[in-house]
């Protein structure tokens, strides 16, 4: 296995799916966001070599800035555990916050040691010299909407969090879900998933758009996603087909590039 296969920081996610990345196996790097106090322990989960990236980060208590300023790129945060204060709004476990590039906010601060997903649209700094009226961040509360069943997949449920700067963001749950002979589905945009609790078993149909499958047609793979597993899926990739399921209770964070539209199909035999 090549170093690029082991380390998502070396893979361009625009051209290759990352079907089952275990955060515990990734190298930890120290990073900073200039303008914010404190260092960040970060594991890169996926990266677009043009700039956008998704990282699992540990923010020390007090990290951030207590003065008004603006990020120089879109910044999205999903709290796995801990507490943030984003422009005067508390963001707790399983809550989501987004601040668009150039929007002036009153500050951002970790109130306690906080484990979060950090999604940035480009290399970023916090500019405390930025002027303008204060903006409100986009906050998606885990308690902001009820769980809704997915009729096509009995045992699956979703809870919308927000329509983020780049697409829909939601929580997805499974309650002893099994898909023995049900449909596959795909999305028009890329999707990323991080498992928070329990375990999912997910069938993925990789097509020739992935360099690993180029020239060999479609290949079905089945992956076990335990807590701490991350997946980045290219647009149009069929998944969650027969053979998929979950533990008695399972929970995951999902983020889409674009709307959360689903195309359902029975699929076709792999060639």
Tab-separated table of C-alpha atoms in Angstrom:
chain	number	residue	atom	x	y	z
A	1	UNK	CA	0.000	0.000	0.000
A	2	UNK	CA	1.378	3.409	-0.946
A	3	UNK	CA	1.798	6.297	1.490
A	4	UNK	CA	-0.938	8.163	-0.437
A	5	UNK	CA	-3.314	5.251	0.251
A	6	UNK	CA	-2.578	5.449	3.978
A	7	UNK	CA	-2.686	9.225	4.352
A	8	UNK	CA	-5.740	11.108	2.966
A	9	UNK	CA	-3.718	14.328	3.179
A	10	UNK	CA	-1.885	13.099	0.063
A	11	UNK	CA	-5.022	12.164	-1.927
A	12	UNK	CA	-6.978	14.569	-4.141
A	13	UNK	CA	-10.583	13.873	-3.190
A	14	UNK	CA	-11.839	15.427	-6.410
A	15	UNK	CA	-10.681	12.320	-8.266
A	16	UNK	CA	-10.762	9.499	-5.737
A	17	UNK	CA	-13.223	8.221	-3.174
A	18	UNK	CA	-12.006	7.434	0.346
A	19	UNK	CA	-14.394	4.660	1.399
A	20	UNK	CA	-13.341	3.850	4.988
A	21	UNK	CA	-10.733	6.067	6.668
A	22	UNK	CA	-10.181	5.272	10.367
A	23	UNK	CA	-9.138	8.416	12.190
A	24	UNK	CA	-7.182	6.444	14.782
A	25	UNK	CA	-4.791	5.275	12.039
A	26	UNK	CA	-4.063	8.773	10.694
A	27	UNK	CA	-1.018	10.887	11.522
A	28	UNK	CA	-1.652	13.770	13.890
A	29	UNK	CA	-0.274	17.165	12.907
A	30	UNK	CA	-0.145	20.457	14.778
A	31	UNK	CA	-1.714	23.353	12.895
A	32	UNK	CA	-2.645	26.933	13.658
A	33	UNK	CA	-5.142	29.386	12.251
A	34	UNK	CA	-3.275	32.702	12.211
A	35	UNK	CA	-5.191	35.266	14.238
A	36	UNK	CA	-6.540	32.615	16.623
A	37	UNK	CA	-4.768	31.862	19.884
A	38	UNK	CA	-3.614	28.320	20.502
A	39	UNK	CA	-2.532	25.345	18.460
A	40	UNK	CA	-4.763	22.641	16.995
A	41	UNK	CA	-4.091	18.920	16.937
A	42	UNK	CA	-5.435	17.850	13.550
A	43	UNK	CA	-5.929	14.698	11.511
A	44	UNK	CA	-6.633	15.299	7.814
A	45	UNK	CA	-9.618	13.184	6.735
A	46	UNK	CA	-9.782	14.379	3.135
A	47	UNK	CA	-8.367	17.156	1.009
A	48	UNK	CA	-9.038	18.818	-2.320
A	49	UNK	CA	-5.626	19.831	-3.598
A	50	UNK	CA	-7.079	23.157	-4.777
A	51	UNK	CA	-7.550	24.127	-1.115
A	52	UNK	CA	-10.667	22.752	0.649
A	53	UNK	CA	-10.128	20.177	3.400
A	54	UNK	CA	-11.919	18.293	6.161
A	55	UNK	CA	-10.036	17.636	9.411
A	56	UNK	CA	-10.746	16.076	12.767
A	57	UNK	CA	-9.410	18.590	15.287
A	58	UNK	CA	-8.871	18.829	19.016
A	59	UNK	CA	-9.197	22.422	20.204
A	60	UNK	CA	-7.727	23.207	23.600
A	61	UNK	CA	-9.838	25.153	26.060
A	62	UNK	CA	-9.442	28.845	25.237
A	63	UNK	CA	-8.513	28.313	21.602
A	64	UNK	CA	-9.760	31.048	19.273
A	65	UNK	CA	-10.196	34.795	19.481
A	66	UNK	CA	-12.272	36.998	21.741
A	67	UNK	CA	-12.187	39.986	19.392
A	68	UNK	CA	-14.230	40.709	16.301
A	69	UNK	CA	-12.826	39.567	12.987
A	70	UNK	CA	-13.444	37.630	9.813
A	71	UNK	CA	-12.165	34.325	8.484
A	72	UNK	CA	-10.515	34.526	5.069
A	73	UNK	CA	-12.226	31.291	3.946
A	74	UNK	CA	-15.515	29.557	4.672
A	75	UNK	CA	-15.236	27.754	8.021
A	76	UNK	CA	-17.623	25.005	9.160
A	77	UNK	CA	-17.438	23.283	12.552
A	78	UNK	CA	-19.323	20.238	13.817
A	79	UNK	CA	-18.855	19.529	17.527
A	80	UNK	CA	-18.388	15.889	18.477
A	81	UNK	CA	-17.768	16.639	22.139
A	82	UNK	CA	-17.046	19.842	24.004
A	83	UNK	CA	-18.336	23.410	23.696
A	84	UNK	CA	-17.642	26.361	21.430
A	85	UNK	CA	-18.814	29.957	21.579
A	86	UNK	CA	-19.283	31.249	18.024
A	87	UNK	CA	-20.268	34.915	17.792
A	88	UNK	CA	-21.985	34.738	21.172
A	89	UNK	CA	-23.854	31.489	20.456
A	90	UNK	CA	-23.013	28.287	22.278
A	91	UNK	CA	-22.363	25.342	20.002
A	92	UNK	CA	-22.454	22.022	21.867
A	93	UNK	CA	-22.335	18.320	21.128
A	94	UNK	CA	-23.625	17.428	17.651
A	95	UNK	CA	-24.298	21.071	16.804
A	96	UNK	CA	-22.987	22.707	13.625
A	97	UNK	CA	-21.758	26.248	12.936
A	98	UNK	CA	-20.650	27.950	9.719
A	99	UNK	CA	-19.065	31.345	9.103
A	100	UNK	CA	-18.684	32.488	5.517
A	101	UNK	CA	-15.467	34.020	4.267
A	102	UNK	CA	-15.315	37.751	5.008
A	103	UNK	CA	-18.266	37.828	7.408
A	104	UNK	CA	-17.348	39.764	10.554
A	105	UNK	CA	-18.231	37.963	13.782
A	106	UNK	CA	-17.677	38.940	17.408
A	107	UNK	CA	-15.275	36.058	18.033
A	108	UNK	CA	-14.914	32.294	18.347
A	109	UNK	CA	-13.669	30.435	21.407
A	110	UNK	CA	-13.433	26.862	22.717
A	111	UNK	CA	-15.063	26.853	26.170
A	112	UNK	CA	-13.621	23.434	26.998
A	113	UNK	CA	-11.408	20.877	25.255
A	114	UNK	CA	-13.401	20.300	22.069
A	115	UNK	CA	-13.254	17.536	19.471
A	116	UNK	CA	-14.760	18.727	16.200
A	117	UNK	CA	-14.817	18.339	12.460
A	118	UNK	CA	-13.291	21.423	10.821
A	119	UNK	CA	-14.171	22.029	7.181
A	120	UNK	CA	-12.465	24.900	5.365
A	121	UNK	CA	-12.864	26.088	1.781
A	122	UNK	CA	-9.217	27.215	1.529
A	123	UNK	CA	-6.188	27.873	3.739
A	124	UNK	CA	-7.564	30.218	6.376
A	125	UNK	CA	-6.654	32.914	8.885
A	126	UNK	CA	-8.713	35.060	11.233
A	127	UNK	CA	-8.410	38.754	10.377
A	128	UNK	CA	-9.130	40.953	13.402
A	129	UNK	CA	-8.583	44.085	11.308
A	130	UNK	CA	-11.599	43.339	9.094
A	131	UNK	CA	-14.251	46.027	9.314
A	132	UNK	CA	-17.971	46.030	8.750
A	133	UNK	CA	-21.207	45.171	10.510
A	134	UNK	CA	-21.295	42.052	12.650
A	135	UNK	CA	-22.856	38.988	11.035
A	136	UNK	CA	-24.578	36.038	12.654
A	137	UNK	CA	-23.068	32.614	12.018
A	138	UNK	CA	-25.193	29.816	10.616
A	139	UNK	CA	-26.034	27.508	13.518
A	140	UNK	CA	-27.572	24.058	13.124
A	141	UNK	CA	-28.781	22.627	16.431
A	142	UNK	CA	-29.011	18.873	16.947
A	143	UNK	CA	-32.307	19.549	18.722
A	144	UNK	CA	-33.590	21.895	16.045
A	145	UNK	CA	-35.657	19.371	14.099
A	146	UNK	CA	-37.226	15.940	14.683
A	147	UNK	CA	-35.908	12.652	13.372
A	148	UNK	CA	-37.575	11.650	10.097
A	149	UNK	CA	-37.677	8.085	8.735
A	150	UNK	CA	-36.206	7.259	5.324
A	151	UNK	CA	-39.111	5.422	3.710
A	152	UNK	CA	-36.933	3.655	1.150
A	153	UNK	CA	-34.644	2.278	3.902
A	154	UNK	CA	-36.698	1.097	6.888
A	155	UNK	CA	-34.664	1.498	10.033
A	156	UNK	CA	-32.826	4.610	8.786
A	157	UNK	CA	-33.585	8.121	10.056
A	158	UNK	CA	-32.283	11.627	9.344
A	159	UNK	CA	-32.218	14.882	11.306
A	160	UNK	CA	-31.389	17.992	9.212
A	161	UNK	CA	-28.887	20.412	10.747
A	162	UNK	CA	-28.450	23.178	8.162
A	163	UNK	CA	-28.168	24.197	4.554
A	164	UNK	CA	-24.488	25.060	4.836
A	165	UNK	CA	-22.341	27.280	2.631
A	166	UNK	CA	-21.639	24.409	0.249
A	167	UNK	CA	-24.570	22.040	0.753
A	168	UNK	CA	-26.825	20.262	3.183
A	169	UNK	CA	-25.578	18.969	6.538
A	170	UNK	CA	-27.448	16.389	8.623
A	171	UNK	CA	-27.325	13.596	11.179
A	172	UNK	CA	-28.228	10.070	10.066
A	173	UNK	CA	-29.196	7.253	12.359
A	174	UNK	CA	-29.743	3.523	12.098
A	175	UNK	CA	-31.827	1.334	14.391
A	176	UNK	CA	-30.916	-2.296	13.684
A	177	UNK	CA	-31.193	-1.397	9.990
A	178	UNK	CA	-30.732	-4.096	7.354
A	179	UNK	CA	-30.920	-3.789	3.588
A	180	UNK	CA	-30.966	-7.358	2.307
A	181	UNK	CA	-32.551	-6.727	-1.081
A	182	UNK	CA	-33.449	-3.038	-1.071
A	183	UNK	CA	-32.356	-0.258	-3.408
A	184	UNK	CA	-29.026	1.446	-3.935
A	185	UNK	CA	-28.889	5.229	-4.091
A	186	UNK	CA	-26.519	7.978	-5.189
A	187	UNK	CA	-26.239	11.758	-4.963
A	188	UNK	CA	-25.436	14.403	-7.601
A	189	UNK	CA	-22.818	15.936	-5.299
A	190	UNK	CA	-19.928	14.537	-3.298
A	191	UNK	CA	-20.819	13.297	0.191
A	192	UNK	CA	-18.759	12.862	3.331
A	193	UNK	CA	-19.681	10.856	6.406
A	194	UNK	CA	-18.190	10.537	9.902
A	195	UNK	CA	-19.528	7.824	12.222
A	196	UNK	CA	-20.208	9.105	15.746
A	197	UNK	CA	-21.599	6.068	17.537
A	198	UNK	CA	-22.354	2.416	16.868
A	199	UNK	CA	-21.454	0.765	13.584
A	200	UNK	CA	-22.665	0.751	9.999
A	201	UNK	CA	-21.997	-1.857	7.315
A	202	UNK	CA	-22.175	-0.124	3.932
A	203	UNK	CA	-21.986	-1.532	0.428
A	204	UNK	CA	-20.252	0.791	-2.025
A	205	UNK	CA	-20.198	0.463	-5.813
A	206	UNK	CA	-16.970	2.024	-7.080
A	207	UNK	CA	-16.994	2.946	-10.747
A	208	UNK	CA	-14.265	3.647	-13.284
A	209	UNK	CA	-14.200	7.344	-12.284
A	210	UNK	CA	-12.020	6.264	-9.345
A	211	UNK	CA	-8.386	5.665	-10.398
A	212	UNK	CA	-8.335	2.442	-8.363
A	213	UNK	CA	-11.090	0.981	-10.565
A	214	UNK	CA	-10.228	2.594	-13.926
A	215	UNK	CA	-10.675	0.194	-16.788
A	216	UNK	CA	-12.235	-2.611	-14.714
A	217	UNK	CA	-15.876	-1.539	-14.631
A	218	UNK	CA	-17.840	-1.310	-11.386
A	219	UNK	CA	-16.671	-3.059	-8.233
A	220	UNK	CA	-18.834	-3.740	-5.181
A	221	UNK	CA	-17.164	-3.382	-1.796
A	222	UNK	CA	-18.623	-3.793	1.696
A	223	UNK	CA	-17.099	-1.702	4.489
A	224	UNK	CA	-17.607	-1.770	8.253
A	225	UNK	CA	-17.839	1.732	9.648
A	226	UNK	CA	-17.220	1.785	13.389
A	227	UNK	CA	-17.216	5.015	15.395
A	228	UNK	CA	-14.384	7.231	14.153
A	229	UNK	CA	-14.632	6.044	10.536
A	230	UNK	CA	-14.765	8.681	7.784
A	231	UNK	CA	-15.839	8.317	4.152
A	232	UNK	CA	-15.633	10.665	1.186
A	233	UNK	CA	-17.778	9.571	-1.753
A	234	UNK	CA	-17.578	10.956	-5.290
A	235	UNK	CA	-20.767	12.222	-6.986
A	236	UNK	CA	-22.929	9.529	-8.536
A	237	UNK	CA	-21.410	6.638	-6.590
A	238	UNK	CA	-24.002	4.012	-5.657
A	239	UNK	CA	-24.041	2.992	-1.999
A	240	UNK	CA	-26.091	1.552	0.890
A	241	UNK	CA	-27.296	-1.301	-1.311
A	242	UNK	CA	-27.885	-4.971	-0.427
A	243	UNK	CA	-25.595	-6.152	2.348
A	244	UNK	CA	-25.760	-2.840	4.206
A	245	UNK	CA	-26.943	-2.524	7.793
A	246	UNK	CA	-26.277	-1.088	11.239
A	247	UNK	CA	-25.838	-2.068	14.864
A	248	UNK	CA	-28.794	-1.761	17.201
A	249	UNK	CA	-28.171	1.984	17.334
A	250	UNK	CA	-25.777	3.938	15.098
A	251	UNK	CA	-25.255	7.631	14.370
A	252	UNK	CA	-23.259	9.536	11.737
A	253	UNK	CA	-22.652	13.094	10.516
A	254	UNK	CA	-23.219	13.739	6.796
A	255	UNK	CA	-22.177	16.695	4.663
A	256	UNK	CA	-23.103	17.105	1.008
A	257	UNK	CA	-21.726	19.306	-1.735
A	258	UNK	CA	-25.071	20.578	-2.929
A	259	UNK	CA	-28.642	19.573	-2.006
A	260	UNK	CA	-29.439	16.269	-0.319
A	261	UNK	CA	-31.050	14.770	-3.421
A	262	UNK	CA	-31.181	10.966	-3.790
A	263	UNK	CA	-31.414	8.881	-6.948
A	264	UNK	CA	-32.783	5.447	-6.069
A	265	UNK	CA	-32.125	2.393	-8.188
A	266	UNK	CA	-31.994	-1.394	-7.978
A	267	UNK	CA	-28.503	-1.102	-9.461
A	268	UNK	CA	-26.973	-3.394	-12.034
A	269	UNK	CA	-24.713	-6.409	-11.666
A	270	UNK	CA	-21.055	-5.537	-11.221
A	271	UNK	CA	-18.896	-6.314	-14.225
